Short mmCIF file of C-alpha atoms in Angstrom, two decimals:
data_model
loop_
_atom_site.label_atom_id
_atom_site.label_comp_id
_atom_site.label_asym_id
_atom_site.label_seq_id
_atom_site.Cartn_x
_atom_site.Cartn_y
_atom_site.Cartn_z
CA UNK U 9 23.23 31.85 10.66
CA UNK U 10 25.78 32.29 7.94
CA UNK U 11 25.91 35.41 5.81
CA UNK U 12 27.87 37.15 3.07
CA UNK U 13 28.30 40.88 2.56
CA UNK U 14 29.42 42.54 -0.63
CA UNK U 15 29.61 46.15 0.48
CA UNK U 16 29.84 47.67 -2.99
CA UNK U 17 26.96 47.40 -5.43
CA UNK U 18 29.06 48.90 -8.20
CA UNK U 19 32.80 49.06 -8.85
CA UNK U 20 34.29 50.99 -11.77
CA UNK U 21 37.89 50.42 -12.83
CA UNK U 22 39.91 51.73 -15.75
CA UNK U 23 41.15 49.13 -18.19
CA UNK U 24 44.64 47.96 -17.28
CA UNK U 25 44.33 48.95 -13.63
CA UNK U 26 44.16 46.42 -10.80
CA UNK U 27 40.70 45.57 -9.52
CA UNK U 28 39.33 44.41 -6.18
CA UNK U 29 35.81 43.22 -5.41
CA UNK U 30 35.20 42.95 -1.69
CA UNK U 31 33.51 40.15 0.25
CA UNK U 32 33.17 39.48 3.97
CA UNK U 33 31.49 36.47 5.48
CA UNK U 34 30.14 35.00 8.67
CA UNK U 35 29.87 31.25 9.27
CA UNK U 36 30.18 28.83 12.15
CA UNK U 37 33.47 27.02 11.95
CA UNK U 38 35.70 26.90 8.92
CA UNK U 39 34.24 28.08 5.62
CA UNK U 40 34.23 27.03 2.04
CA UNK U 41 34.26 30.22 -0.05
CA UNK U 42 33.42 30.69 -3.71
CA UNK U 43 33.40 33.41 -6.33
CA UNK U 44 31.05 33.27 -9.29
CA UNK U 45 30.67 35.60 -12.29
CA UNK U 46 27.44 36.27 -14.15
CA UNK U 47 27.34 37.74 -17.64
CA UNK U 48 24.11 39.24 -19.04
CA UNK U 49 21.36 36.68 -19.58
CA UNK U 50 23.60 33.84 -18.42
CA UNK U 51 23.89 31.67 -15.35
CA UNK U 52 26.58 31.90 -12.70
CA UNK U 53 30.00 30.64 -13.74
CA UNK U 54 32.41 29.31 -11.14
CA UNK U 55 35.64 31.35 -10.86
CA UNK U 56 37.51 30.02 -7.86
CA UNK U 57 37.17 28.54 -4.39
CA UNK U 58 38.94 28.51 -1.05
CA UNK U 59 38.89 25.28 0.87
CA UNK U 60 42.01 25.21 3.01
CA UNK U 61 45.72 25.86 2.76
CA UNK U 62 47.25 28.77 0.88
CA UNK U 63 45.41 32.00 1.55
CA UNK U 64 45.88 33.18 -2.04
CA UNK U 65 43.71 31.23 -4.43
CA UNK U 66 44.08 31.44 -8.20
CA UNK U 67 41.16 30.90 -10.54
CA UNK U 68 39.89 31.34 -14.06
CA UNK U 69 40.55 34.31 -16.39
CA UNK U 70 43.47 35.59 -14.30
CA UNK U 71 41.42 36.19 -11.17
CA UNK U 72 42.66 35.43 -7.69
CA UNK U 73 41.24 35.85 -4.22
CA UNK U 74 42.82 36.37 -0.83
CA UNK U 75 41.40 34.63 2.21
CA UNK U 76 41.88 36.51 5.48
CA UNK U 77 40.59 34.58 8.46
CA UNK U 78 41.09 37.33 11.03
CA UNK U 79 39.14 39.81 8.93
CA UNK U 80 36.69 37.15 7.67
CA UNK U 81 37.22 38.43 4.15
CA UNK U 82 37.64 36.86 0.74
CA UNK U 83 38.33 39.68 -1.72
CA UNK U 84 38.50 39.01 -5.44
CA UNK U 85 41.43 40.57 -7.29
CA UNK U 86 42.99 40.87 -10.71
CA UNK U 87 46.25 42.67 -11.49
CA UNK U 88 45.16 44.19 -14.81
CA UNK U 89 41.48 44.63 -15.70
CA UNK U 90 40.03 43.90 -19.13
CA UNK U 91 36.85 45.35 -20.61
CA UNK U 92 35.60 41.76 -20.93
CA UNK U 93 35.74 41.45 -17.11
CA UNK U 94 32.65 43.67 -16.89
CA UNK U 95 29.98 41.52 -15.25
CA UNK U 96 28.15 40.80 -12.01
CA UNK U 97 30.22 39.03 -9.37
CA UNK U 98 28.89 36.95 -6.50
CA UNK U 99 30.66 35.75 -3.40
CA UNK U 100 29.25 32.67 -1.64
CA UNK U 101 29.97 30.80 1.57
CA UNK U 102 29.00 27.41 2.94
CA UNK U 103 29.91 25.51 6.03
CA UNK U 104 32.12 22.45 5.80
CA UNK U 105 30.03 20.29 8.06
CA UNK U 106 27.37 19.08 5.67
CA UNK U 107 28.40 17.20 2.57
CA UNK U 108 25.37 15.27 1.51
CA UNK U 109 23.94 17.77 -0.93
CA UNK U 110 22.07 19.52 1.83
CA UNK U 111 24.61 22.27 2.35
CA UNK U 112 23.41 25.83 2.63
CA UNK U 113 25.26 27.94 0.07
CA UNK U 114 24.69 31.57 0.94
CA UNK U 115 25.26 34.20 -1.73
CA UNK U 116 26.02 37.87 -1.44
CA UNK U 117 23.87 40.38 -3.26
CA UNK U 118 26.41 40.83 -6.03
CA UNK U 119 28.80 43.54 -7.21
CA UNK U 120 28.53 44.96 -10.69
CA UNK U 121 32.02 45.46 -12.08
CA UNK U 122 32.44 47.88 -14.98
CA UNK U 123 35.78 48.21 -16.72
CA UNK U 124 36.14 51.55 -18.45
CA UNK U 125 38.14 51.54 -21.71
CA UNK N 213 29.28 19.70 -23.61
CA UNK N 214 25.87 21.02 -22.48
CA UNK N 215 26.29 21.00 -18.69
CA UNK N 216 23.05 22.26 -17.11
CA UNK N 217 20.21 23.07 -19.51
CA UNK N 218 17.04 24.89 -18.53
CA UNK N 219 13.83 25.12 -20.53
CA UNK N 220 12.09 27.35 -21.30
CA UNK N 221 14.35 30.41 -21.30
CA UNK N 222 11.47 32.89 -21.08
CA UNK N 223 7.82 32.63 -20.12
CA UNK N 224 4.97 34.98 -19.34
CA UNK N 225 2.08 33.66 -17.28
CA UNK N 226 -1.17 35.03 -15.99
CA UNK N 227 -1.92 34.92 -12.28
CA UNK N 228 -3.34 31.52 -11.36
CA UNK N 229 -1.83 29.61 -14.26
CA UNK N 230 0.47 26.68 -13.69
CA UNK N 231 3.68 25.66 -15.36
CA UNK N 232 6.73 23.44 -15.01
CA UNK N 233 10.34 24.45 -15.46
CA UNK N 234 12.70 21.72 -16.59
CA UNK N 235 16.34 21.32 -15.64
CA UNK N 236 18.53 18.68 -17.24
CA UNK N 237 22.19 17.96 -16.49
CA UNK N 238 24.52 15.64 -18.37
CA UNK N 239 27.35 15.54 -15.82
CA UNK N 240 25.95 12.62 -13.81
CA UNK N 241 25.71 14.85 -10.75
CA UNK N 242 23.95 13.51 -7.68
CA UNK N 243 22.81 16.82 -6.23
CA UNK N 244 20.53 19.36 -7.88
CA UNK N 245 19.13 22.72 -6.78
CA UNK N 246 16.56 25.34 -7.75
CA UNK N 247 17.23 29.00 -6.91
CA UNK N 248 15.46 32.24 -7.63
CA UNK N 249 17.31 35.48 -8.27
CA UNK N 250 15.69 38.79 -7.47
CA UNK N 251 17.27 42.25 -7.78
CA UNK N 252 19.41 43.17 -4.78
CA UNK N 253 18.81 39.84 -3.05
CA UNK N 254 21.34 37.43 -4.48
CA UNK N 255 20.19 33.85 -5.00
CA UNK N 256 17.80 32.08 -2.68
CA UNK N 257 17.36 28.32 -2.54
CA UNK N 258 13.84 27.06 -3.29
CA UNK N 259 14.20 23.26 -3.21
CA UNK N 260 16.96 20.75 -3.67
CA UNK N 261 17.49 17.06 -4.31
CA UNK N 262 20.25 14.78 -3.08
CA UNK N 263 19.31 11.93 -5.36
CA UNK N 264 16.73 10.37 -7.65
CA UNK N 265 13.36 10.23 -5.94
CA UNK N 266 14.31 12.57 -3.08
CA UNK N 267 13.60 16.27 -2.63
CA UNK N 268 13.78 18.74 0.23
CA UNK N 269 12.76 22.31 1.01
CA UNK N 270 15.16 25.19 0.82
CA UNK N 271 14.90 28.74 2.07
CA UNK N 272 11.83 29.89 0.08
CA UNK N 273 9.77 26.79 -0.86
CA UNK N 274 6.23 28.16 -0.57
CA UNK N 275 4.25 28.10 -3.80
CA UNK N 276 6.60 25.65 -5.52
CA UNK N 277 6.82 21.90 -5.90
CA UNK N 278 9.61 19.77 -7.33
CA UNK N 279 10.20 16.27 -8.59
CA UNK N 280 13.27 14.23 -9.45
CA UNK N 281 12.09 11.08 -11.19
CA UNK N 282 15.34 10.68 -13.11
CA UNK N 283 18.84 11.47 -11.91
CA UNK N 284 19.50 13.89 -14.74
CA UNK N 285 16.26 15.88 -14.47
CA UNK N 286 14.89 18.20 -11.80
CA UNK N 287 11.49 19.79 -12.36
CA UNK N 288 10.16 22.92 -10.67
CA UNK N 289 6.40 23.43 -10.67
CA UNK N 290 4.23 26.44 -9.97
CA UNK N 291 0.70 25.24 -9.25
CA UNK N 292 -0.97 28.65 -9.15
CA UNK N 293 1.36 31.43 -10.26
CA UNK N 294 1.41 34.71 -8.34
CA UNK N 295 3.03 38.05 -9.29
CA UNK N 296 5.46 37.59 -6.38
CA UNK N 297 6.92 34.64 -8.27
CA UNK N 298 8.14 36.90 -11.07
CA UNK N 299 11.85 36.20 -11.02
CA UNK N 300 14.77 34.56 -12.76
CA UNK N 301 15.05 30.89 -11.86
CA UNK N 302 18.34 29.04 -11.87
CA UNK N 303 19.00 25.35 -11.67
CA UNK N 304 22.34 24.06 -10.40
CA UNK N 305 23.97 20.71 -9.87
CA UNK N 306 27.08 19.37 -8.25
CA UNK N 307 29.00 16.18 -7.81
CA UNK N 308 28.85 14.32 -4.52
CA UNK N 309 32.51 13.38 -4.83
CA UNK N 310 34.06 15.74 -2.30
CA UNK N 311 32.67 18.42 -0.05
CA UNK N 312 34.31 21.29 -1.86
CA UNK N 313 32.84 20.74 -5.33
CA UNK N 314 31.26 23.93 -6.74
CA UNK N 315 27.73 24.04 -8.04
CA UNK N 316 27.29 24.38 -11.80
CA UNK N 317 24.49 26.62 -13.04
CA UNK N 318 22.19 26.75 -16.03
CA UNK N 319 21.48 29.97 -17.93
CA UNK N 320 18.19 30.60 -16.18
CA UNK N 321 14.49 30.90 -16.92
CA UNK N 322 13.03 34.39 -16.89
CA UNK N 323 9.47 34.16 -15.64
CA UNK N 324 6.95 37.01 -15.54
CA UNK N 325 3.59 36.66 -13.83
CA UNK N 326 1.01 39.23 -14.87
#
């Protein structure tokens, strides 16, 4: 069974500092990995994905994520945090085998990121 | 550019009542999904649909039914609401084009069962 772990429920970062939100995964075979952000009373918004190729993936709002196969990790990063980055962040994994809408997309439990002015 | 629209946004029900949540997408996506989000548990898949007229069970289907009579709409029904179904419900859709397409989410329906 596939799974996602986000080991930190809460991450606090000072504005202007670099931020990292951690994610590790377990899946049979090669993974598709996603990061989503959720603002209060809103749905999940897609940030970025890893499919194959370059281990450093760039996404929306200046975020990037580094895929590490040996450590089965997909950490979300940003060089300089903004107060507006404060939100709930979800990592998700799916296998690459099924592509007929019946894929199982497994989400982590989320990490609440707070940027302190 | 609406994307995925869910109605209603909020609802309070009494135990035993029934209701239907509506999801509409204007992106011509083939695949649609219903999730529930509970504190500390991430999102869990309730039911999904790979096309008009087809539905399938997800991870937590008990107590829910779905229908997809039109490609753009995906309905989630609660026949007899229970307090355990108090949750935030999200609808999502995605294109069938390539395997790596992300799912797009609506803003959710906050449902309380008293």
